[in-house]
XYZ file of C-alpha atoms in Angstrom:
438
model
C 116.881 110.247 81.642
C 113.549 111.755 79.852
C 111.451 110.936 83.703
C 114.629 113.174 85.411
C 114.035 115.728 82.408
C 110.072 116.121 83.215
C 110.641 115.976 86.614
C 112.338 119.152 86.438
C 109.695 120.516 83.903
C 106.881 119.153 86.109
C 104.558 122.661 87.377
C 102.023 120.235 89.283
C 103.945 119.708 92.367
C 103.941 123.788 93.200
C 101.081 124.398 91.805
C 98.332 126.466 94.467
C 95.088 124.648 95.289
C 92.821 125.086 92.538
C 89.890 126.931 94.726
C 92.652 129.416 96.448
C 93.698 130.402 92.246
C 90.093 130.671 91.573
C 89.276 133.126 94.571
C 92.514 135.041 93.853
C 91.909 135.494 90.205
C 88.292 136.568 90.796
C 89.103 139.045 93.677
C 91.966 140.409 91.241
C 88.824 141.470 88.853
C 86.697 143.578 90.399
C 87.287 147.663 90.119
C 86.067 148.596 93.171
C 87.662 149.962 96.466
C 91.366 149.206 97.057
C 91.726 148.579 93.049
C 89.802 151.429 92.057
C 91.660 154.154 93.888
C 94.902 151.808 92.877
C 94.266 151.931 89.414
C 93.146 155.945 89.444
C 96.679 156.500 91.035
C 98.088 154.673 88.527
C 96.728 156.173 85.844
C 98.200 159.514 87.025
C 101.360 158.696 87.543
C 101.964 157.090 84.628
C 100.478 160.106 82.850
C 102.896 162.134 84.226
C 106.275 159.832 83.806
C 105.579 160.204 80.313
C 104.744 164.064 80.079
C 107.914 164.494 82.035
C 109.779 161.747 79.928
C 110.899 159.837 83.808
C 111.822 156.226 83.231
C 111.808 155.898 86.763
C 108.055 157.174 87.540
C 106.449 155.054 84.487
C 108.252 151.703 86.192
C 106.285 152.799 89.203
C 103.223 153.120 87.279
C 103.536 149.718 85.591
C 104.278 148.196 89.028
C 101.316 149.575 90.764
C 98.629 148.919 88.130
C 96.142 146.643 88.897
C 95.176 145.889 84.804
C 97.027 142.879 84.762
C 93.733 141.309 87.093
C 90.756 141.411 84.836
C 92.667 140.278 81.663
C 94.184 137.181 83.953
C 90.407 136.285 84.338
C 89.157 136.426 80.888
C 91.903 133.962 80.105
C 91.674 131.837 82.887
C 87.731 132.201 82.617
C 88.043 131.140 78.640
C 90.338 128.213 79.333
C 87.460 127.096 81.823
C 84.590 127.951 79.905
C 82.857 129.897 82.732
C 81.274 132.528 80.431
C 79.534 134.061 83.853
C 83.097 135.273 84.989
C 84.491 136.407 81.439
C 81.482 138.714 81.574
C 82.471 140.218 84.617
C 85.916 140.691 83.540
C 85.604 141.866 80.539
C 83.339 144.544 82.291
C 85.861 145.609 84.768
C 88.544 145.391 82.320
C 86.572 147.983 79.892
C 85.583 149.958 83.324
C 89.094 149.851 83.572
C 90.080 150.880 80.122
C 87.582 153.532 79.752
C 88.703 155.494 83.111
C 92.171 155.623 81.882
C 91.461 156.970 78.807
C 89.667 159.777 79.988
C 91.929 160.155 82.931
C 94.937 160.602 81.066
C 93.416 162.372 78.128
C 92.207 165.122 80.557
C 95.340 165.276 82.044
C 97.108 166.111 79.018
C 94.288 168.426 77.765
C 95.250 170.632 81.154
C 99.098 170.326 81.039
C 101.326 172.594 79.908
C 103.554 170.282 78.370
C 102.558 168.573 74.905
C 106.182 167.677 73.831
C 106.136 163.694 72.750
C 108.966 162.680 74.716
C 111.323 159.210 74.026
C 109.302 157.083 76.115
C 106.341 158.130 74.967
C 106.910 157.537 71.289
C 107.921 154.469 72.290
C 104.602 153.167 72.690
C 103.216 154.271 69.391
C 105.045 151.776 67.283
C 103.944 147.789 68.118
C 105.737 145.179 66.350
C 106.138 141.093 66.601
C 108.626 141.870 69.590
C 105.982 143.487 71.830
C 103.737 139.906 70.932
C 106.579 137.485 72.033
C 106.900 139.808 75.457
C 103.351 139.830 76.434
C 102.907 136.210 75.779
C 105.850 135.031 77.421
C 105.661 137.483 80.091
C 101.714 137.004 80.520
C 103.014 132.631 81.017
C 105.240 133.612 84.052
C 102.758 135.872 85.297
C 99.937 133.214 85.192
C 102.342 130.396 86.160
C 103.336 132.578 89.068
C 99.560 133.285 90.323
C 99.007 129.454 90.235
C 102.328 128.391 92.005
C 102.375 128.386 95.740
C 105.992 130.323 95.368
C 105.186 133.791 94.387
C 108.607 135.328 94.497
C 109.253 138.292 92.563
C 107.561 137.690 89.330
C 104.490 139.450 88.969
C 106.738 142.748 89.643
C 108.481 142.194 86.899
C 105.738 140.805 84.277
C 103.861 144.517 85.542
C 107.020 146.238 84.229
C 108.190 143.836 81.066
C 104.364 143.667 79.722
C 103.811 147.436 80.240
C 100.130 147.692 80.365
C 99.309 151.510 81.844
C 102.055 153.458 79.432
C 100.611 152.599 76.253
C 96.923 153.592 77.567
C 97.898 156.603 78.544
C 100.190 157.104 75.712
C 96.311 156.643 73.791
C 94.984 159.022 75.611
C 97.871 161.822 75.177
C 96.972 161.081 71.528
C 93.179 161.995 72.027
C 94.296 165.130 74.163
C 96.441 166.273 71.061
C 94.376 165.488 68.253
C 97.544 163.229 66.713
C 95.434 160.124 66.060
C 98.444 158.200 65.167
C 99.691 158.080 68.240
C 96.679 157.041 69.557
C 95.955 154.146 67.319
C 99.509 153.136 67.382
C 99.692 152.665 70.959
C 96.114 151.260 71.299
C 97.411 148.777 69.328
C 100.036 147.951 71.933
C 97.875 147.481 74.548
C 95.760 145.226 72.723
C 98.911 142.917 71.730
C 99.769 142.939 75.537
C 96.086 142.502 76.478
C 95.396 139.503 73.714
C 98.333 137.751 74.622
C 98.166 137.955 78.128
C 95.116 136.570 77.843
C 96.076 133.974 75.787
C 98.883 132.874 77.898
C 96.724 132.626 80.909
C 94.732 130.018 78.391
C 97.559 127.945 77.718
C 98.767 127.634 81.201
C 94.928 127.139 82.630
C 94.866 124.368 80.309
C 98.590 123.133 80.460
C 97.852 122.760 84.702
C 94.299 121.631 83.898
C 92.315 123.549 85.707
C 88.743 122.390 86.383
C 85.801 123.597 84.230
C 83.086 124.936 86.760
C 80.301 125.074 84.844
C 77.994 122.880 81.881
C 78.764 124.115 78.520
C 78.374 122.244 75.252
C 80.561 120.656 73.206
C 79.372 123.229 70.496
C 79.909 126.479 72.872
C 83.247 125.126 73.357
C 83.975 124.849 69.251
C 82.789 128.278 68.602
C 84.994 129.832 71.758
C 87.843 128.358 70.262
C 87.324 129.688 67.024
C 86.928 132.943 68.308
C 89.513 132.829 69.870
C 91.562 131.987 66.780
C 90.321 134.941 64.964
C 91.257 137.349 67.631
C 94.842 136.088 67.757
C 94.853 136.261 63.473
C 94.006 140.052 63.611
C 95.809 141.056 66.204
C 98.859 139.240 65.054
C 99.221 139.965 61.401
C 99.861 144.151 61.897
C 102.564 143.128 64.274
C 104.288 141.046 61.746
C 104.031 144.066 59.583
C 105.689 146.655 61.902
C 107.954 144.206 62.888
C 109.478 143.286 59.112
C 109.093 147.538 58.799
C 111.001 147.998 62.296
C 113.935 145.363 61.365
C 113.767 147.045 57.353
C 114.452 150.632 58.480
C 117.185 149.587 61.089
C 118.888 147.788 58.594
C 118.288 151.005 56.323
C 120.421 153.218 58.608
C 123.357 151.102 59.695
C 123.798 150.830 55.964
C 123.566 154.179 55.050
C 125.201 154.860 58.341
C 128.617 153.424 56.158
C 127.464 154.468 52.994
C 128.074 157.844 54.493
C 131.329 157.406 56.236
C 132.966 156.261 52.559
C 131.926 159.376 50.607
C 132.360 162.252 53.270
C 135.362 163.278 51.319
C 135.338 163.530 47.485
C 138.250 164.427 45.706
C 138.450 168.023 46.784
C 134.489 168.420 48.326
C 133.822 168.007 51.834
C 130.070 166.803 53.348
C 128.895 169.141 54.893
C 125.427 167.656 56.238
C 123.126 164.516 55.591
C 119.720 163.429 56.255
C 118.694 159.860 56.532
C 114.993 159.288 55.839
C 114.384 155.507 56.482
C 110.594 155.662 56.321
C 111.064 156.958 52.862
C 114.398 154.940 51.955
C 116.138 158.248 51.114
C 119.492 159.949 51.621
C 120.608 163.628 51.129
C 123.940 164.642 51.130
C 125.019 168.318 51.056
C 128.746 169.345 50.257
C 130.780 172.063 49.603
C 134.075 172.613 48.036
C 134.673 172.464 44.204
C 131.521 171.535 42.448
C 130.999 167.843 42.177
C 131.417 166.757 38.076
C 129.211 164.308 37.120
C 131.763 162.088 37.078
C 132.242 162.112 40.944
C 128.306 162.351 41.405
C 127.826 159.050 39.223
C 130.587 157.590 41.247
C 128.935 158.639 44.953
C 126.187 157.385 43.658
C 127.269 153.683 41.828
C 129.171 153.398 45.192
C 125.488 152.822 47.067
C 124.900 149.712 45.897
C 127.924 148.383 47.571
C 126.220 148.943 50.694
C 123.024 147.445 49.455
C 121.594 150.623 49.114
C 118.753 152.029 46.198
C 120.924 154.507 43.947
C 118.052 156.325 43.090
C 117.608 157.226 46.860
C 120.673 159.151 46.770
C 119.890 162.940 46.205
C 123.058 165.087 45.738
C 123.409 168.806 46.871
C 126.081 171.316 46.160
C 125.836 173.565 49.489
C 127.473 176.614 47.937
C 124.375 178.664 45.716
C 125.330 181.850 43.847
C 121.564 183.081 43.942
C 122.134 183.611 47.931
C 124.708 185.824 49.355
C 123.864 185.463 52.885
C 124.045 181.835 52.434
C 127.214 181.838 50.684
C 128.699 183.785 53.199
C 127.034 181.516 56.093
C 128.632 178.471 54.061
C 132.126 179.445 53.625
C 131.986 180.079 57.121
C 131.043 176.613 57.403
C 133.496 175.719 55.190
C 136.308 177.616 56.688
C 135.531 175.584 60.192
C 135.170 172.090 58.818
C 138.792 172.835 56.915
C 140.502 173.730 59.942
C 139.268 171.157 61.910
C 140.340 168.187 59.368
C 143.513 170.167 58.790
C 144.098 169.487 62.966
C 143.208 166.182 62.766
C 145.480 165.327 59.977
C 147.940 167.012 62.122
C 147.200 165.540 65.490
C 147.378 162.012 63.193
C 150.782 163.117 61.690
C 152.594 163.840 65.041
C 151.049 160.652 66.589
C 152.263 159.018 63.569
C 155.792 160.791 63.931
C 155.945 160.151 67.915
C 154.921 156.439 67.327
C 158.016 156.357 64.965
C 160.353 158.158 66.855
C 159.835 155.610 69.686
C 160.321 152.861 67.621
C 163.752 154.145 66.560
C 164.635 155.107 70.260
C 165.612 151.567 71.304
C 168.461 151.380 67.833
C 169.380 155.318 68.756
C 170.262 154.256 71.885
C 172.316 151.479 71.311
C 174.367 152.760 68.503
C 175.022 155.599 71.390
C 176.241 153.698 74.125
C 178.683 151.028 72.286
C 181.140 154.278 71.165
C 181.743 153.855 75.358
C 180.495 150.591 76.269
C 181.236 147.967 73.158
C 180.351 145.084 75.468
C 176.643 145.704 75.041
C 175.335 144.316 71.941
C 171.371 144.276 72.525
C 169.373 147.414 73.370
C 165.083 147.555 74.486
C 163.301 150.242 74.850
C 159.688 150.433 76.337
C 157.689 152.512 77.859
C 155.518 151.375 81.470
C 153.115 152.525 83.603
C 154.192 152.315 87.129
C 151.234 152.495 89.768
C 151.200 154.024 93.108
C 148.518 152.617 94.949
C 148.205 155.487 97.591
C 147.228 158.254 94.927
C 145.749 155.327 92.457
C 147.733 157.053 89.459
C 150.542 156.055 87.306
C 153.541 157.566 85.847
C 154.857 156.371 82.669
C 158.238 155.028 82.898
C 160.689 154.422 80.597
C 162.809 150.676 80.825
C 165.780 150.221 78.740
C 167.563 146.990 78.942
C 171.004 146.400 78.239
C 172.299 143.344 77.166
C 176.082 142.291 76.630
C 177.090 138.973 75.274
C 181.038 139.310 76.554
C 181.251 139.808 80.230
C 179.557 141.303 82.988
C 178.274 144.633 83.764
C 180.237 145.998 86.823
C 178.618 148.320 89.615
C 180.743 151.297 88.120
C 178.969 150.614 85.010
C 175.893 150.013 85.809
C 175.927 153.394 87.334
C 176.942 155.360 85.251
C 175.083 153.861 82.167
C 171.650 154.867 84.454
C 172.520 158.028 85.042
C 173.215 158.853 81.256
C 170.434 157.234 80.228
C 168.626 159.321 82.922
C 170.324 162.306 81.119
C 170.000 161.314 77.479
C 166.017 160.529 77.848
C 165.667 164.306 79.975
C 163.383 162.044 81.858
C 164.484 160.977 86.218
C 161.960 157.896 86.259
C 164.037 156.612 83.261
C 164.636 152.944 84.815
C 168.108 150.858 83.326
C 168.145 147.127 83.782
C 171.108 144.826 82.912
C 171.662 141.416 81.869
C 174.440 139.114 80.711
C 173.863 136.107 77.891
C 176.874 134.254 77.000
C-alpha cells in the first residue's frame, strides 16, 4: 500500500532531462531581445490595468511577464551551488526590477489619472496569505519547468503569484510621493520573489538536481544560513499584517451586528455610522429624542456582547441647536428615514395580514360549501405555480381539494362546485380537485 502511495507521489519518472532544465532556466534569465521588449510591454500594460482599475488588462500583464525567469534561476542556481549563474540572475533580475520601476513611475508621473483604484490598493497590504501563494505557486511553477508535461501551469503561477502589479503598484507610489504605498507593495514583491525562489530550492533539491560546480563544504554552510536569514525577515512582517488583516475583519463583522441591534433605541433612530477598524472605533449618529444616559450606558454595555471595546463606542446626538441649517438639513433626514420605516412596517403588516388571510382561506371555504354540499368534510387550499414552457413563465394557481367521507362526488357536482369556487376566489385559473375516503 505505502509503494502504490509513492508511486503516485513519485516526480522522477516525468521529470525533463537535467541538461534541457538547465538550458531552459538559463535562457529564461537573460534581459535581452525577445525578453527585454517582453518585459517593457509588460511593464506598460500592467501600468495601465491598474491606472484604469481593469482586472482583465493586469491578468494580461501577469501572463506576459517574463520576471518569473531570473528569480527561477537564483533558486535553482542556490539549490546547485553555482554562484557563477546566481550572479547573472540576480543581475538581470535587478536589470529587471530597476526598468520597471522607472517605467511605471514615469508613466504615472505623465498620466492624468492619480486615483488609487481597488486593484491597486490591493497590492499595498502583504500578509502571511500572499507567502503561502508564492511558495506554493512558485513549487508548481518549478515542478512544471522540470516536468516533461508542461500543460497549463506556468499561465496560471504568472497570474496566482502576481509579480508585475505590485512593481508597478511601487512605482505609482514613487510617482505620487505616497511612500506607503510604495513600501507596502515592495514588500509584496519581495514575499513573491523570496518564496519563489525558495520553492525553486526545495524542488531543485527534492528532484536532485546535479551540482555543476566545486564549492566547499563551508560555502555551502554559510549559503544556507543566508538563506535562513532572508526567509526570517521577510517572513516575520507578513505574520504581522496577516494577524492585523484577520484582527480588523473580525473587527467589522462584529461591529457589522453590533450595529444592526442598536439602530433603533426606544424612540431614536441611527441615522449614520462609521466603522474605523484600524483604530478599533465606532461612531454612531442618531436623531430623535435625545438619548438619556440611561439608553447611552445601555448602547454601550450592549458592545461587549459582540466582543467589542465599550470605550470604542462614541455616541452622537445628530440634532444640534447651535446650527440651524443643520437642524433643518436633519429633520429632513429625519422626516425621510420615518417614512420609509413607517412603509416597511406597513409592507410587513399587509404581508403579515395576506399570509394570514390565506391560512384561513382553506377553513372559510369549507364552512361555505357544507351549507350546500354536507358530504364534504375536508377542505385544502394552496396556492401553485403552473409553468408554460413556450413563454417560460408561470401563473399562480389556486388548488382546492375537496374531500367527502360519505359518498361520491357526481359530475353535476363536481361542476358546479368548480365553477363557484371559480366565482368565490374572483380568480378563472382557480383549479377544484375531488376525492372520496371512506
Amino acid at each position: 500500500m505505502r509503494t502504490k502511495l509513492f508511486s503516485y507521489l513519485n516526480l522522477d519518472s516525468d521529470v525533463e532531462n537535467f541538461d534541457s532544465i538547465h538550458a531552459t532556466i538559463e535562457r529564461d534569465i537573460n534581459f535581452k531581445g525577445t525578453n527585454l521588449w517582453i518585459l517593457s510591454f509588460a511593464i506598460i500594460v500592467a501600468s495601465v490595468g491598474l491606472n484604469m482599475n481593469s482586472t482583465a488588462v493586469i491578468i494580461g500583464a501577469m501572463l506576459i511577464s517574463p520576471l518569473m525567469g531570473p528569480i527561477n534561476g537564483m533558486g535553482y542556481s542556490i539549490a546547485t551551488y553555482n554562484l557563477p549563474l546566481f550572479r547573472r540572475s540576480l543581475k538581470n533580475f535587478l536589470f529587471a526590477v530597476a526598468a520597471s520601476l522607472v517605467a511605471s513611475t514615469l508613466y504615472f508621473v505623465i498620466s492624468p489619472v492619480s486615483t488609487a483604484h481597488s486593484e491597486l490598493l490591493a497590492r499595498t497590504s502583504p500578509t502571511i496569505y500572499d507567502v503561502i501563494i508564492a511558495f506554493f505557486g512558485g513549487m508548481a511553477g518549478v515542478v512544471a519547468i522540470s516536468s516533461r508535461f508542461k500543460g497549463n501551469v506556468i499561465p496560471g503561477v504568472a497570474i496566482a503569484t502576481a509579480l508585475m502589479p505590485p512593481l508597478c503598484t511601487a512605482g505609482y507610489g514613487l510617482a505620487t510621493g505616497q511612500f506607503v504605498y510604495f513600501f507596502g507593495a515592495f514588500y509584496l514583491f519581495t514575499i513573491n520573489t523570496v518564496y519563489i525562489a525558495i520553492s525553486s530550492v526545495v524542488i531543485s533539491q527534492i528532484l536532485k538536481f546535479p551540482i555543476r560546480t566545486v564549492v566547499e563544504e563551508k560555502e555551502k554552510k554559510r549559503i544556507n544560513q543566508w538563506i535562513t536569514v532572508i526567509i526570517i525577515i521577510t517572513l516575520i512582517p507578513s505574520l504581522y499584517f496577516g494577524y492585523e488583516l484577520v484582527q480588523r475583519e473580525r473587527f467589522n463583522e462584529n461591529a457589522d451586528r453590533f450595529i444592526k441591534s442598536v439602530s433603533i433605541i426606544e424612540g431614536n433612530y441611527l441615522l449614520n455610522q462609521d466603522v474605523n477598524p484600524g483604530k478599533r472605533t465606532i461612531r454612531l449618529v442618531y436623531w430623535g429624542n435625545s438619548l438619556s444616559e440611561k439608553q447611552k450606558r445601555s448602547i454601550i454595555e450592549r458592545a461587549s456582547s459582540f466582543s467589542l471595546d465599550s470605550s470604542l463606542i462614541q455616541l452622537e446626538q445628530g440634532f444640534s441647536l447651535l446650527d440651524e441649517k443643520k437642524n433643518v438639513d436633519e429633520i429632513s433626514k429625519l422626516n425621510s428615514e420615518i417614512n420609509r420605516l413607517k412603509m416597511v412596517l406597513s409592507k410587513k403588516e399587509q404581508d403579515a395580514d395576506s399570509l394570514r388571510i390565506r391560512l384561513e382561506i382553506g377553513k372559510q371555504l369549507l364552512t361555505e360549501v357544507k351549507a350546500f354540499y354536507p358530504q364534504v368534510t375536508t377542505c385544502s387550499y394552496a396556492e401553485a405555480k403552473s409553468y408554460d414552457d413556450s413563454t417560460k413563465k408561470y401563473v399562480q394557481e389556486p388548488l382546492v381539494i375537496f374531500i367527502s367521507r360519505k359518498e361520491d362526488f357526481s359530475t353535476a357536482d363536481r361542476a358546479k362546485l368548480q365553477t363557484w369556487l371559480k366565482n368565490r376566489l374572483n380568480n378563472k385559473t382557480a383549479r377544484a380537485y375531488f376525492e372520496t375516503r371512506k
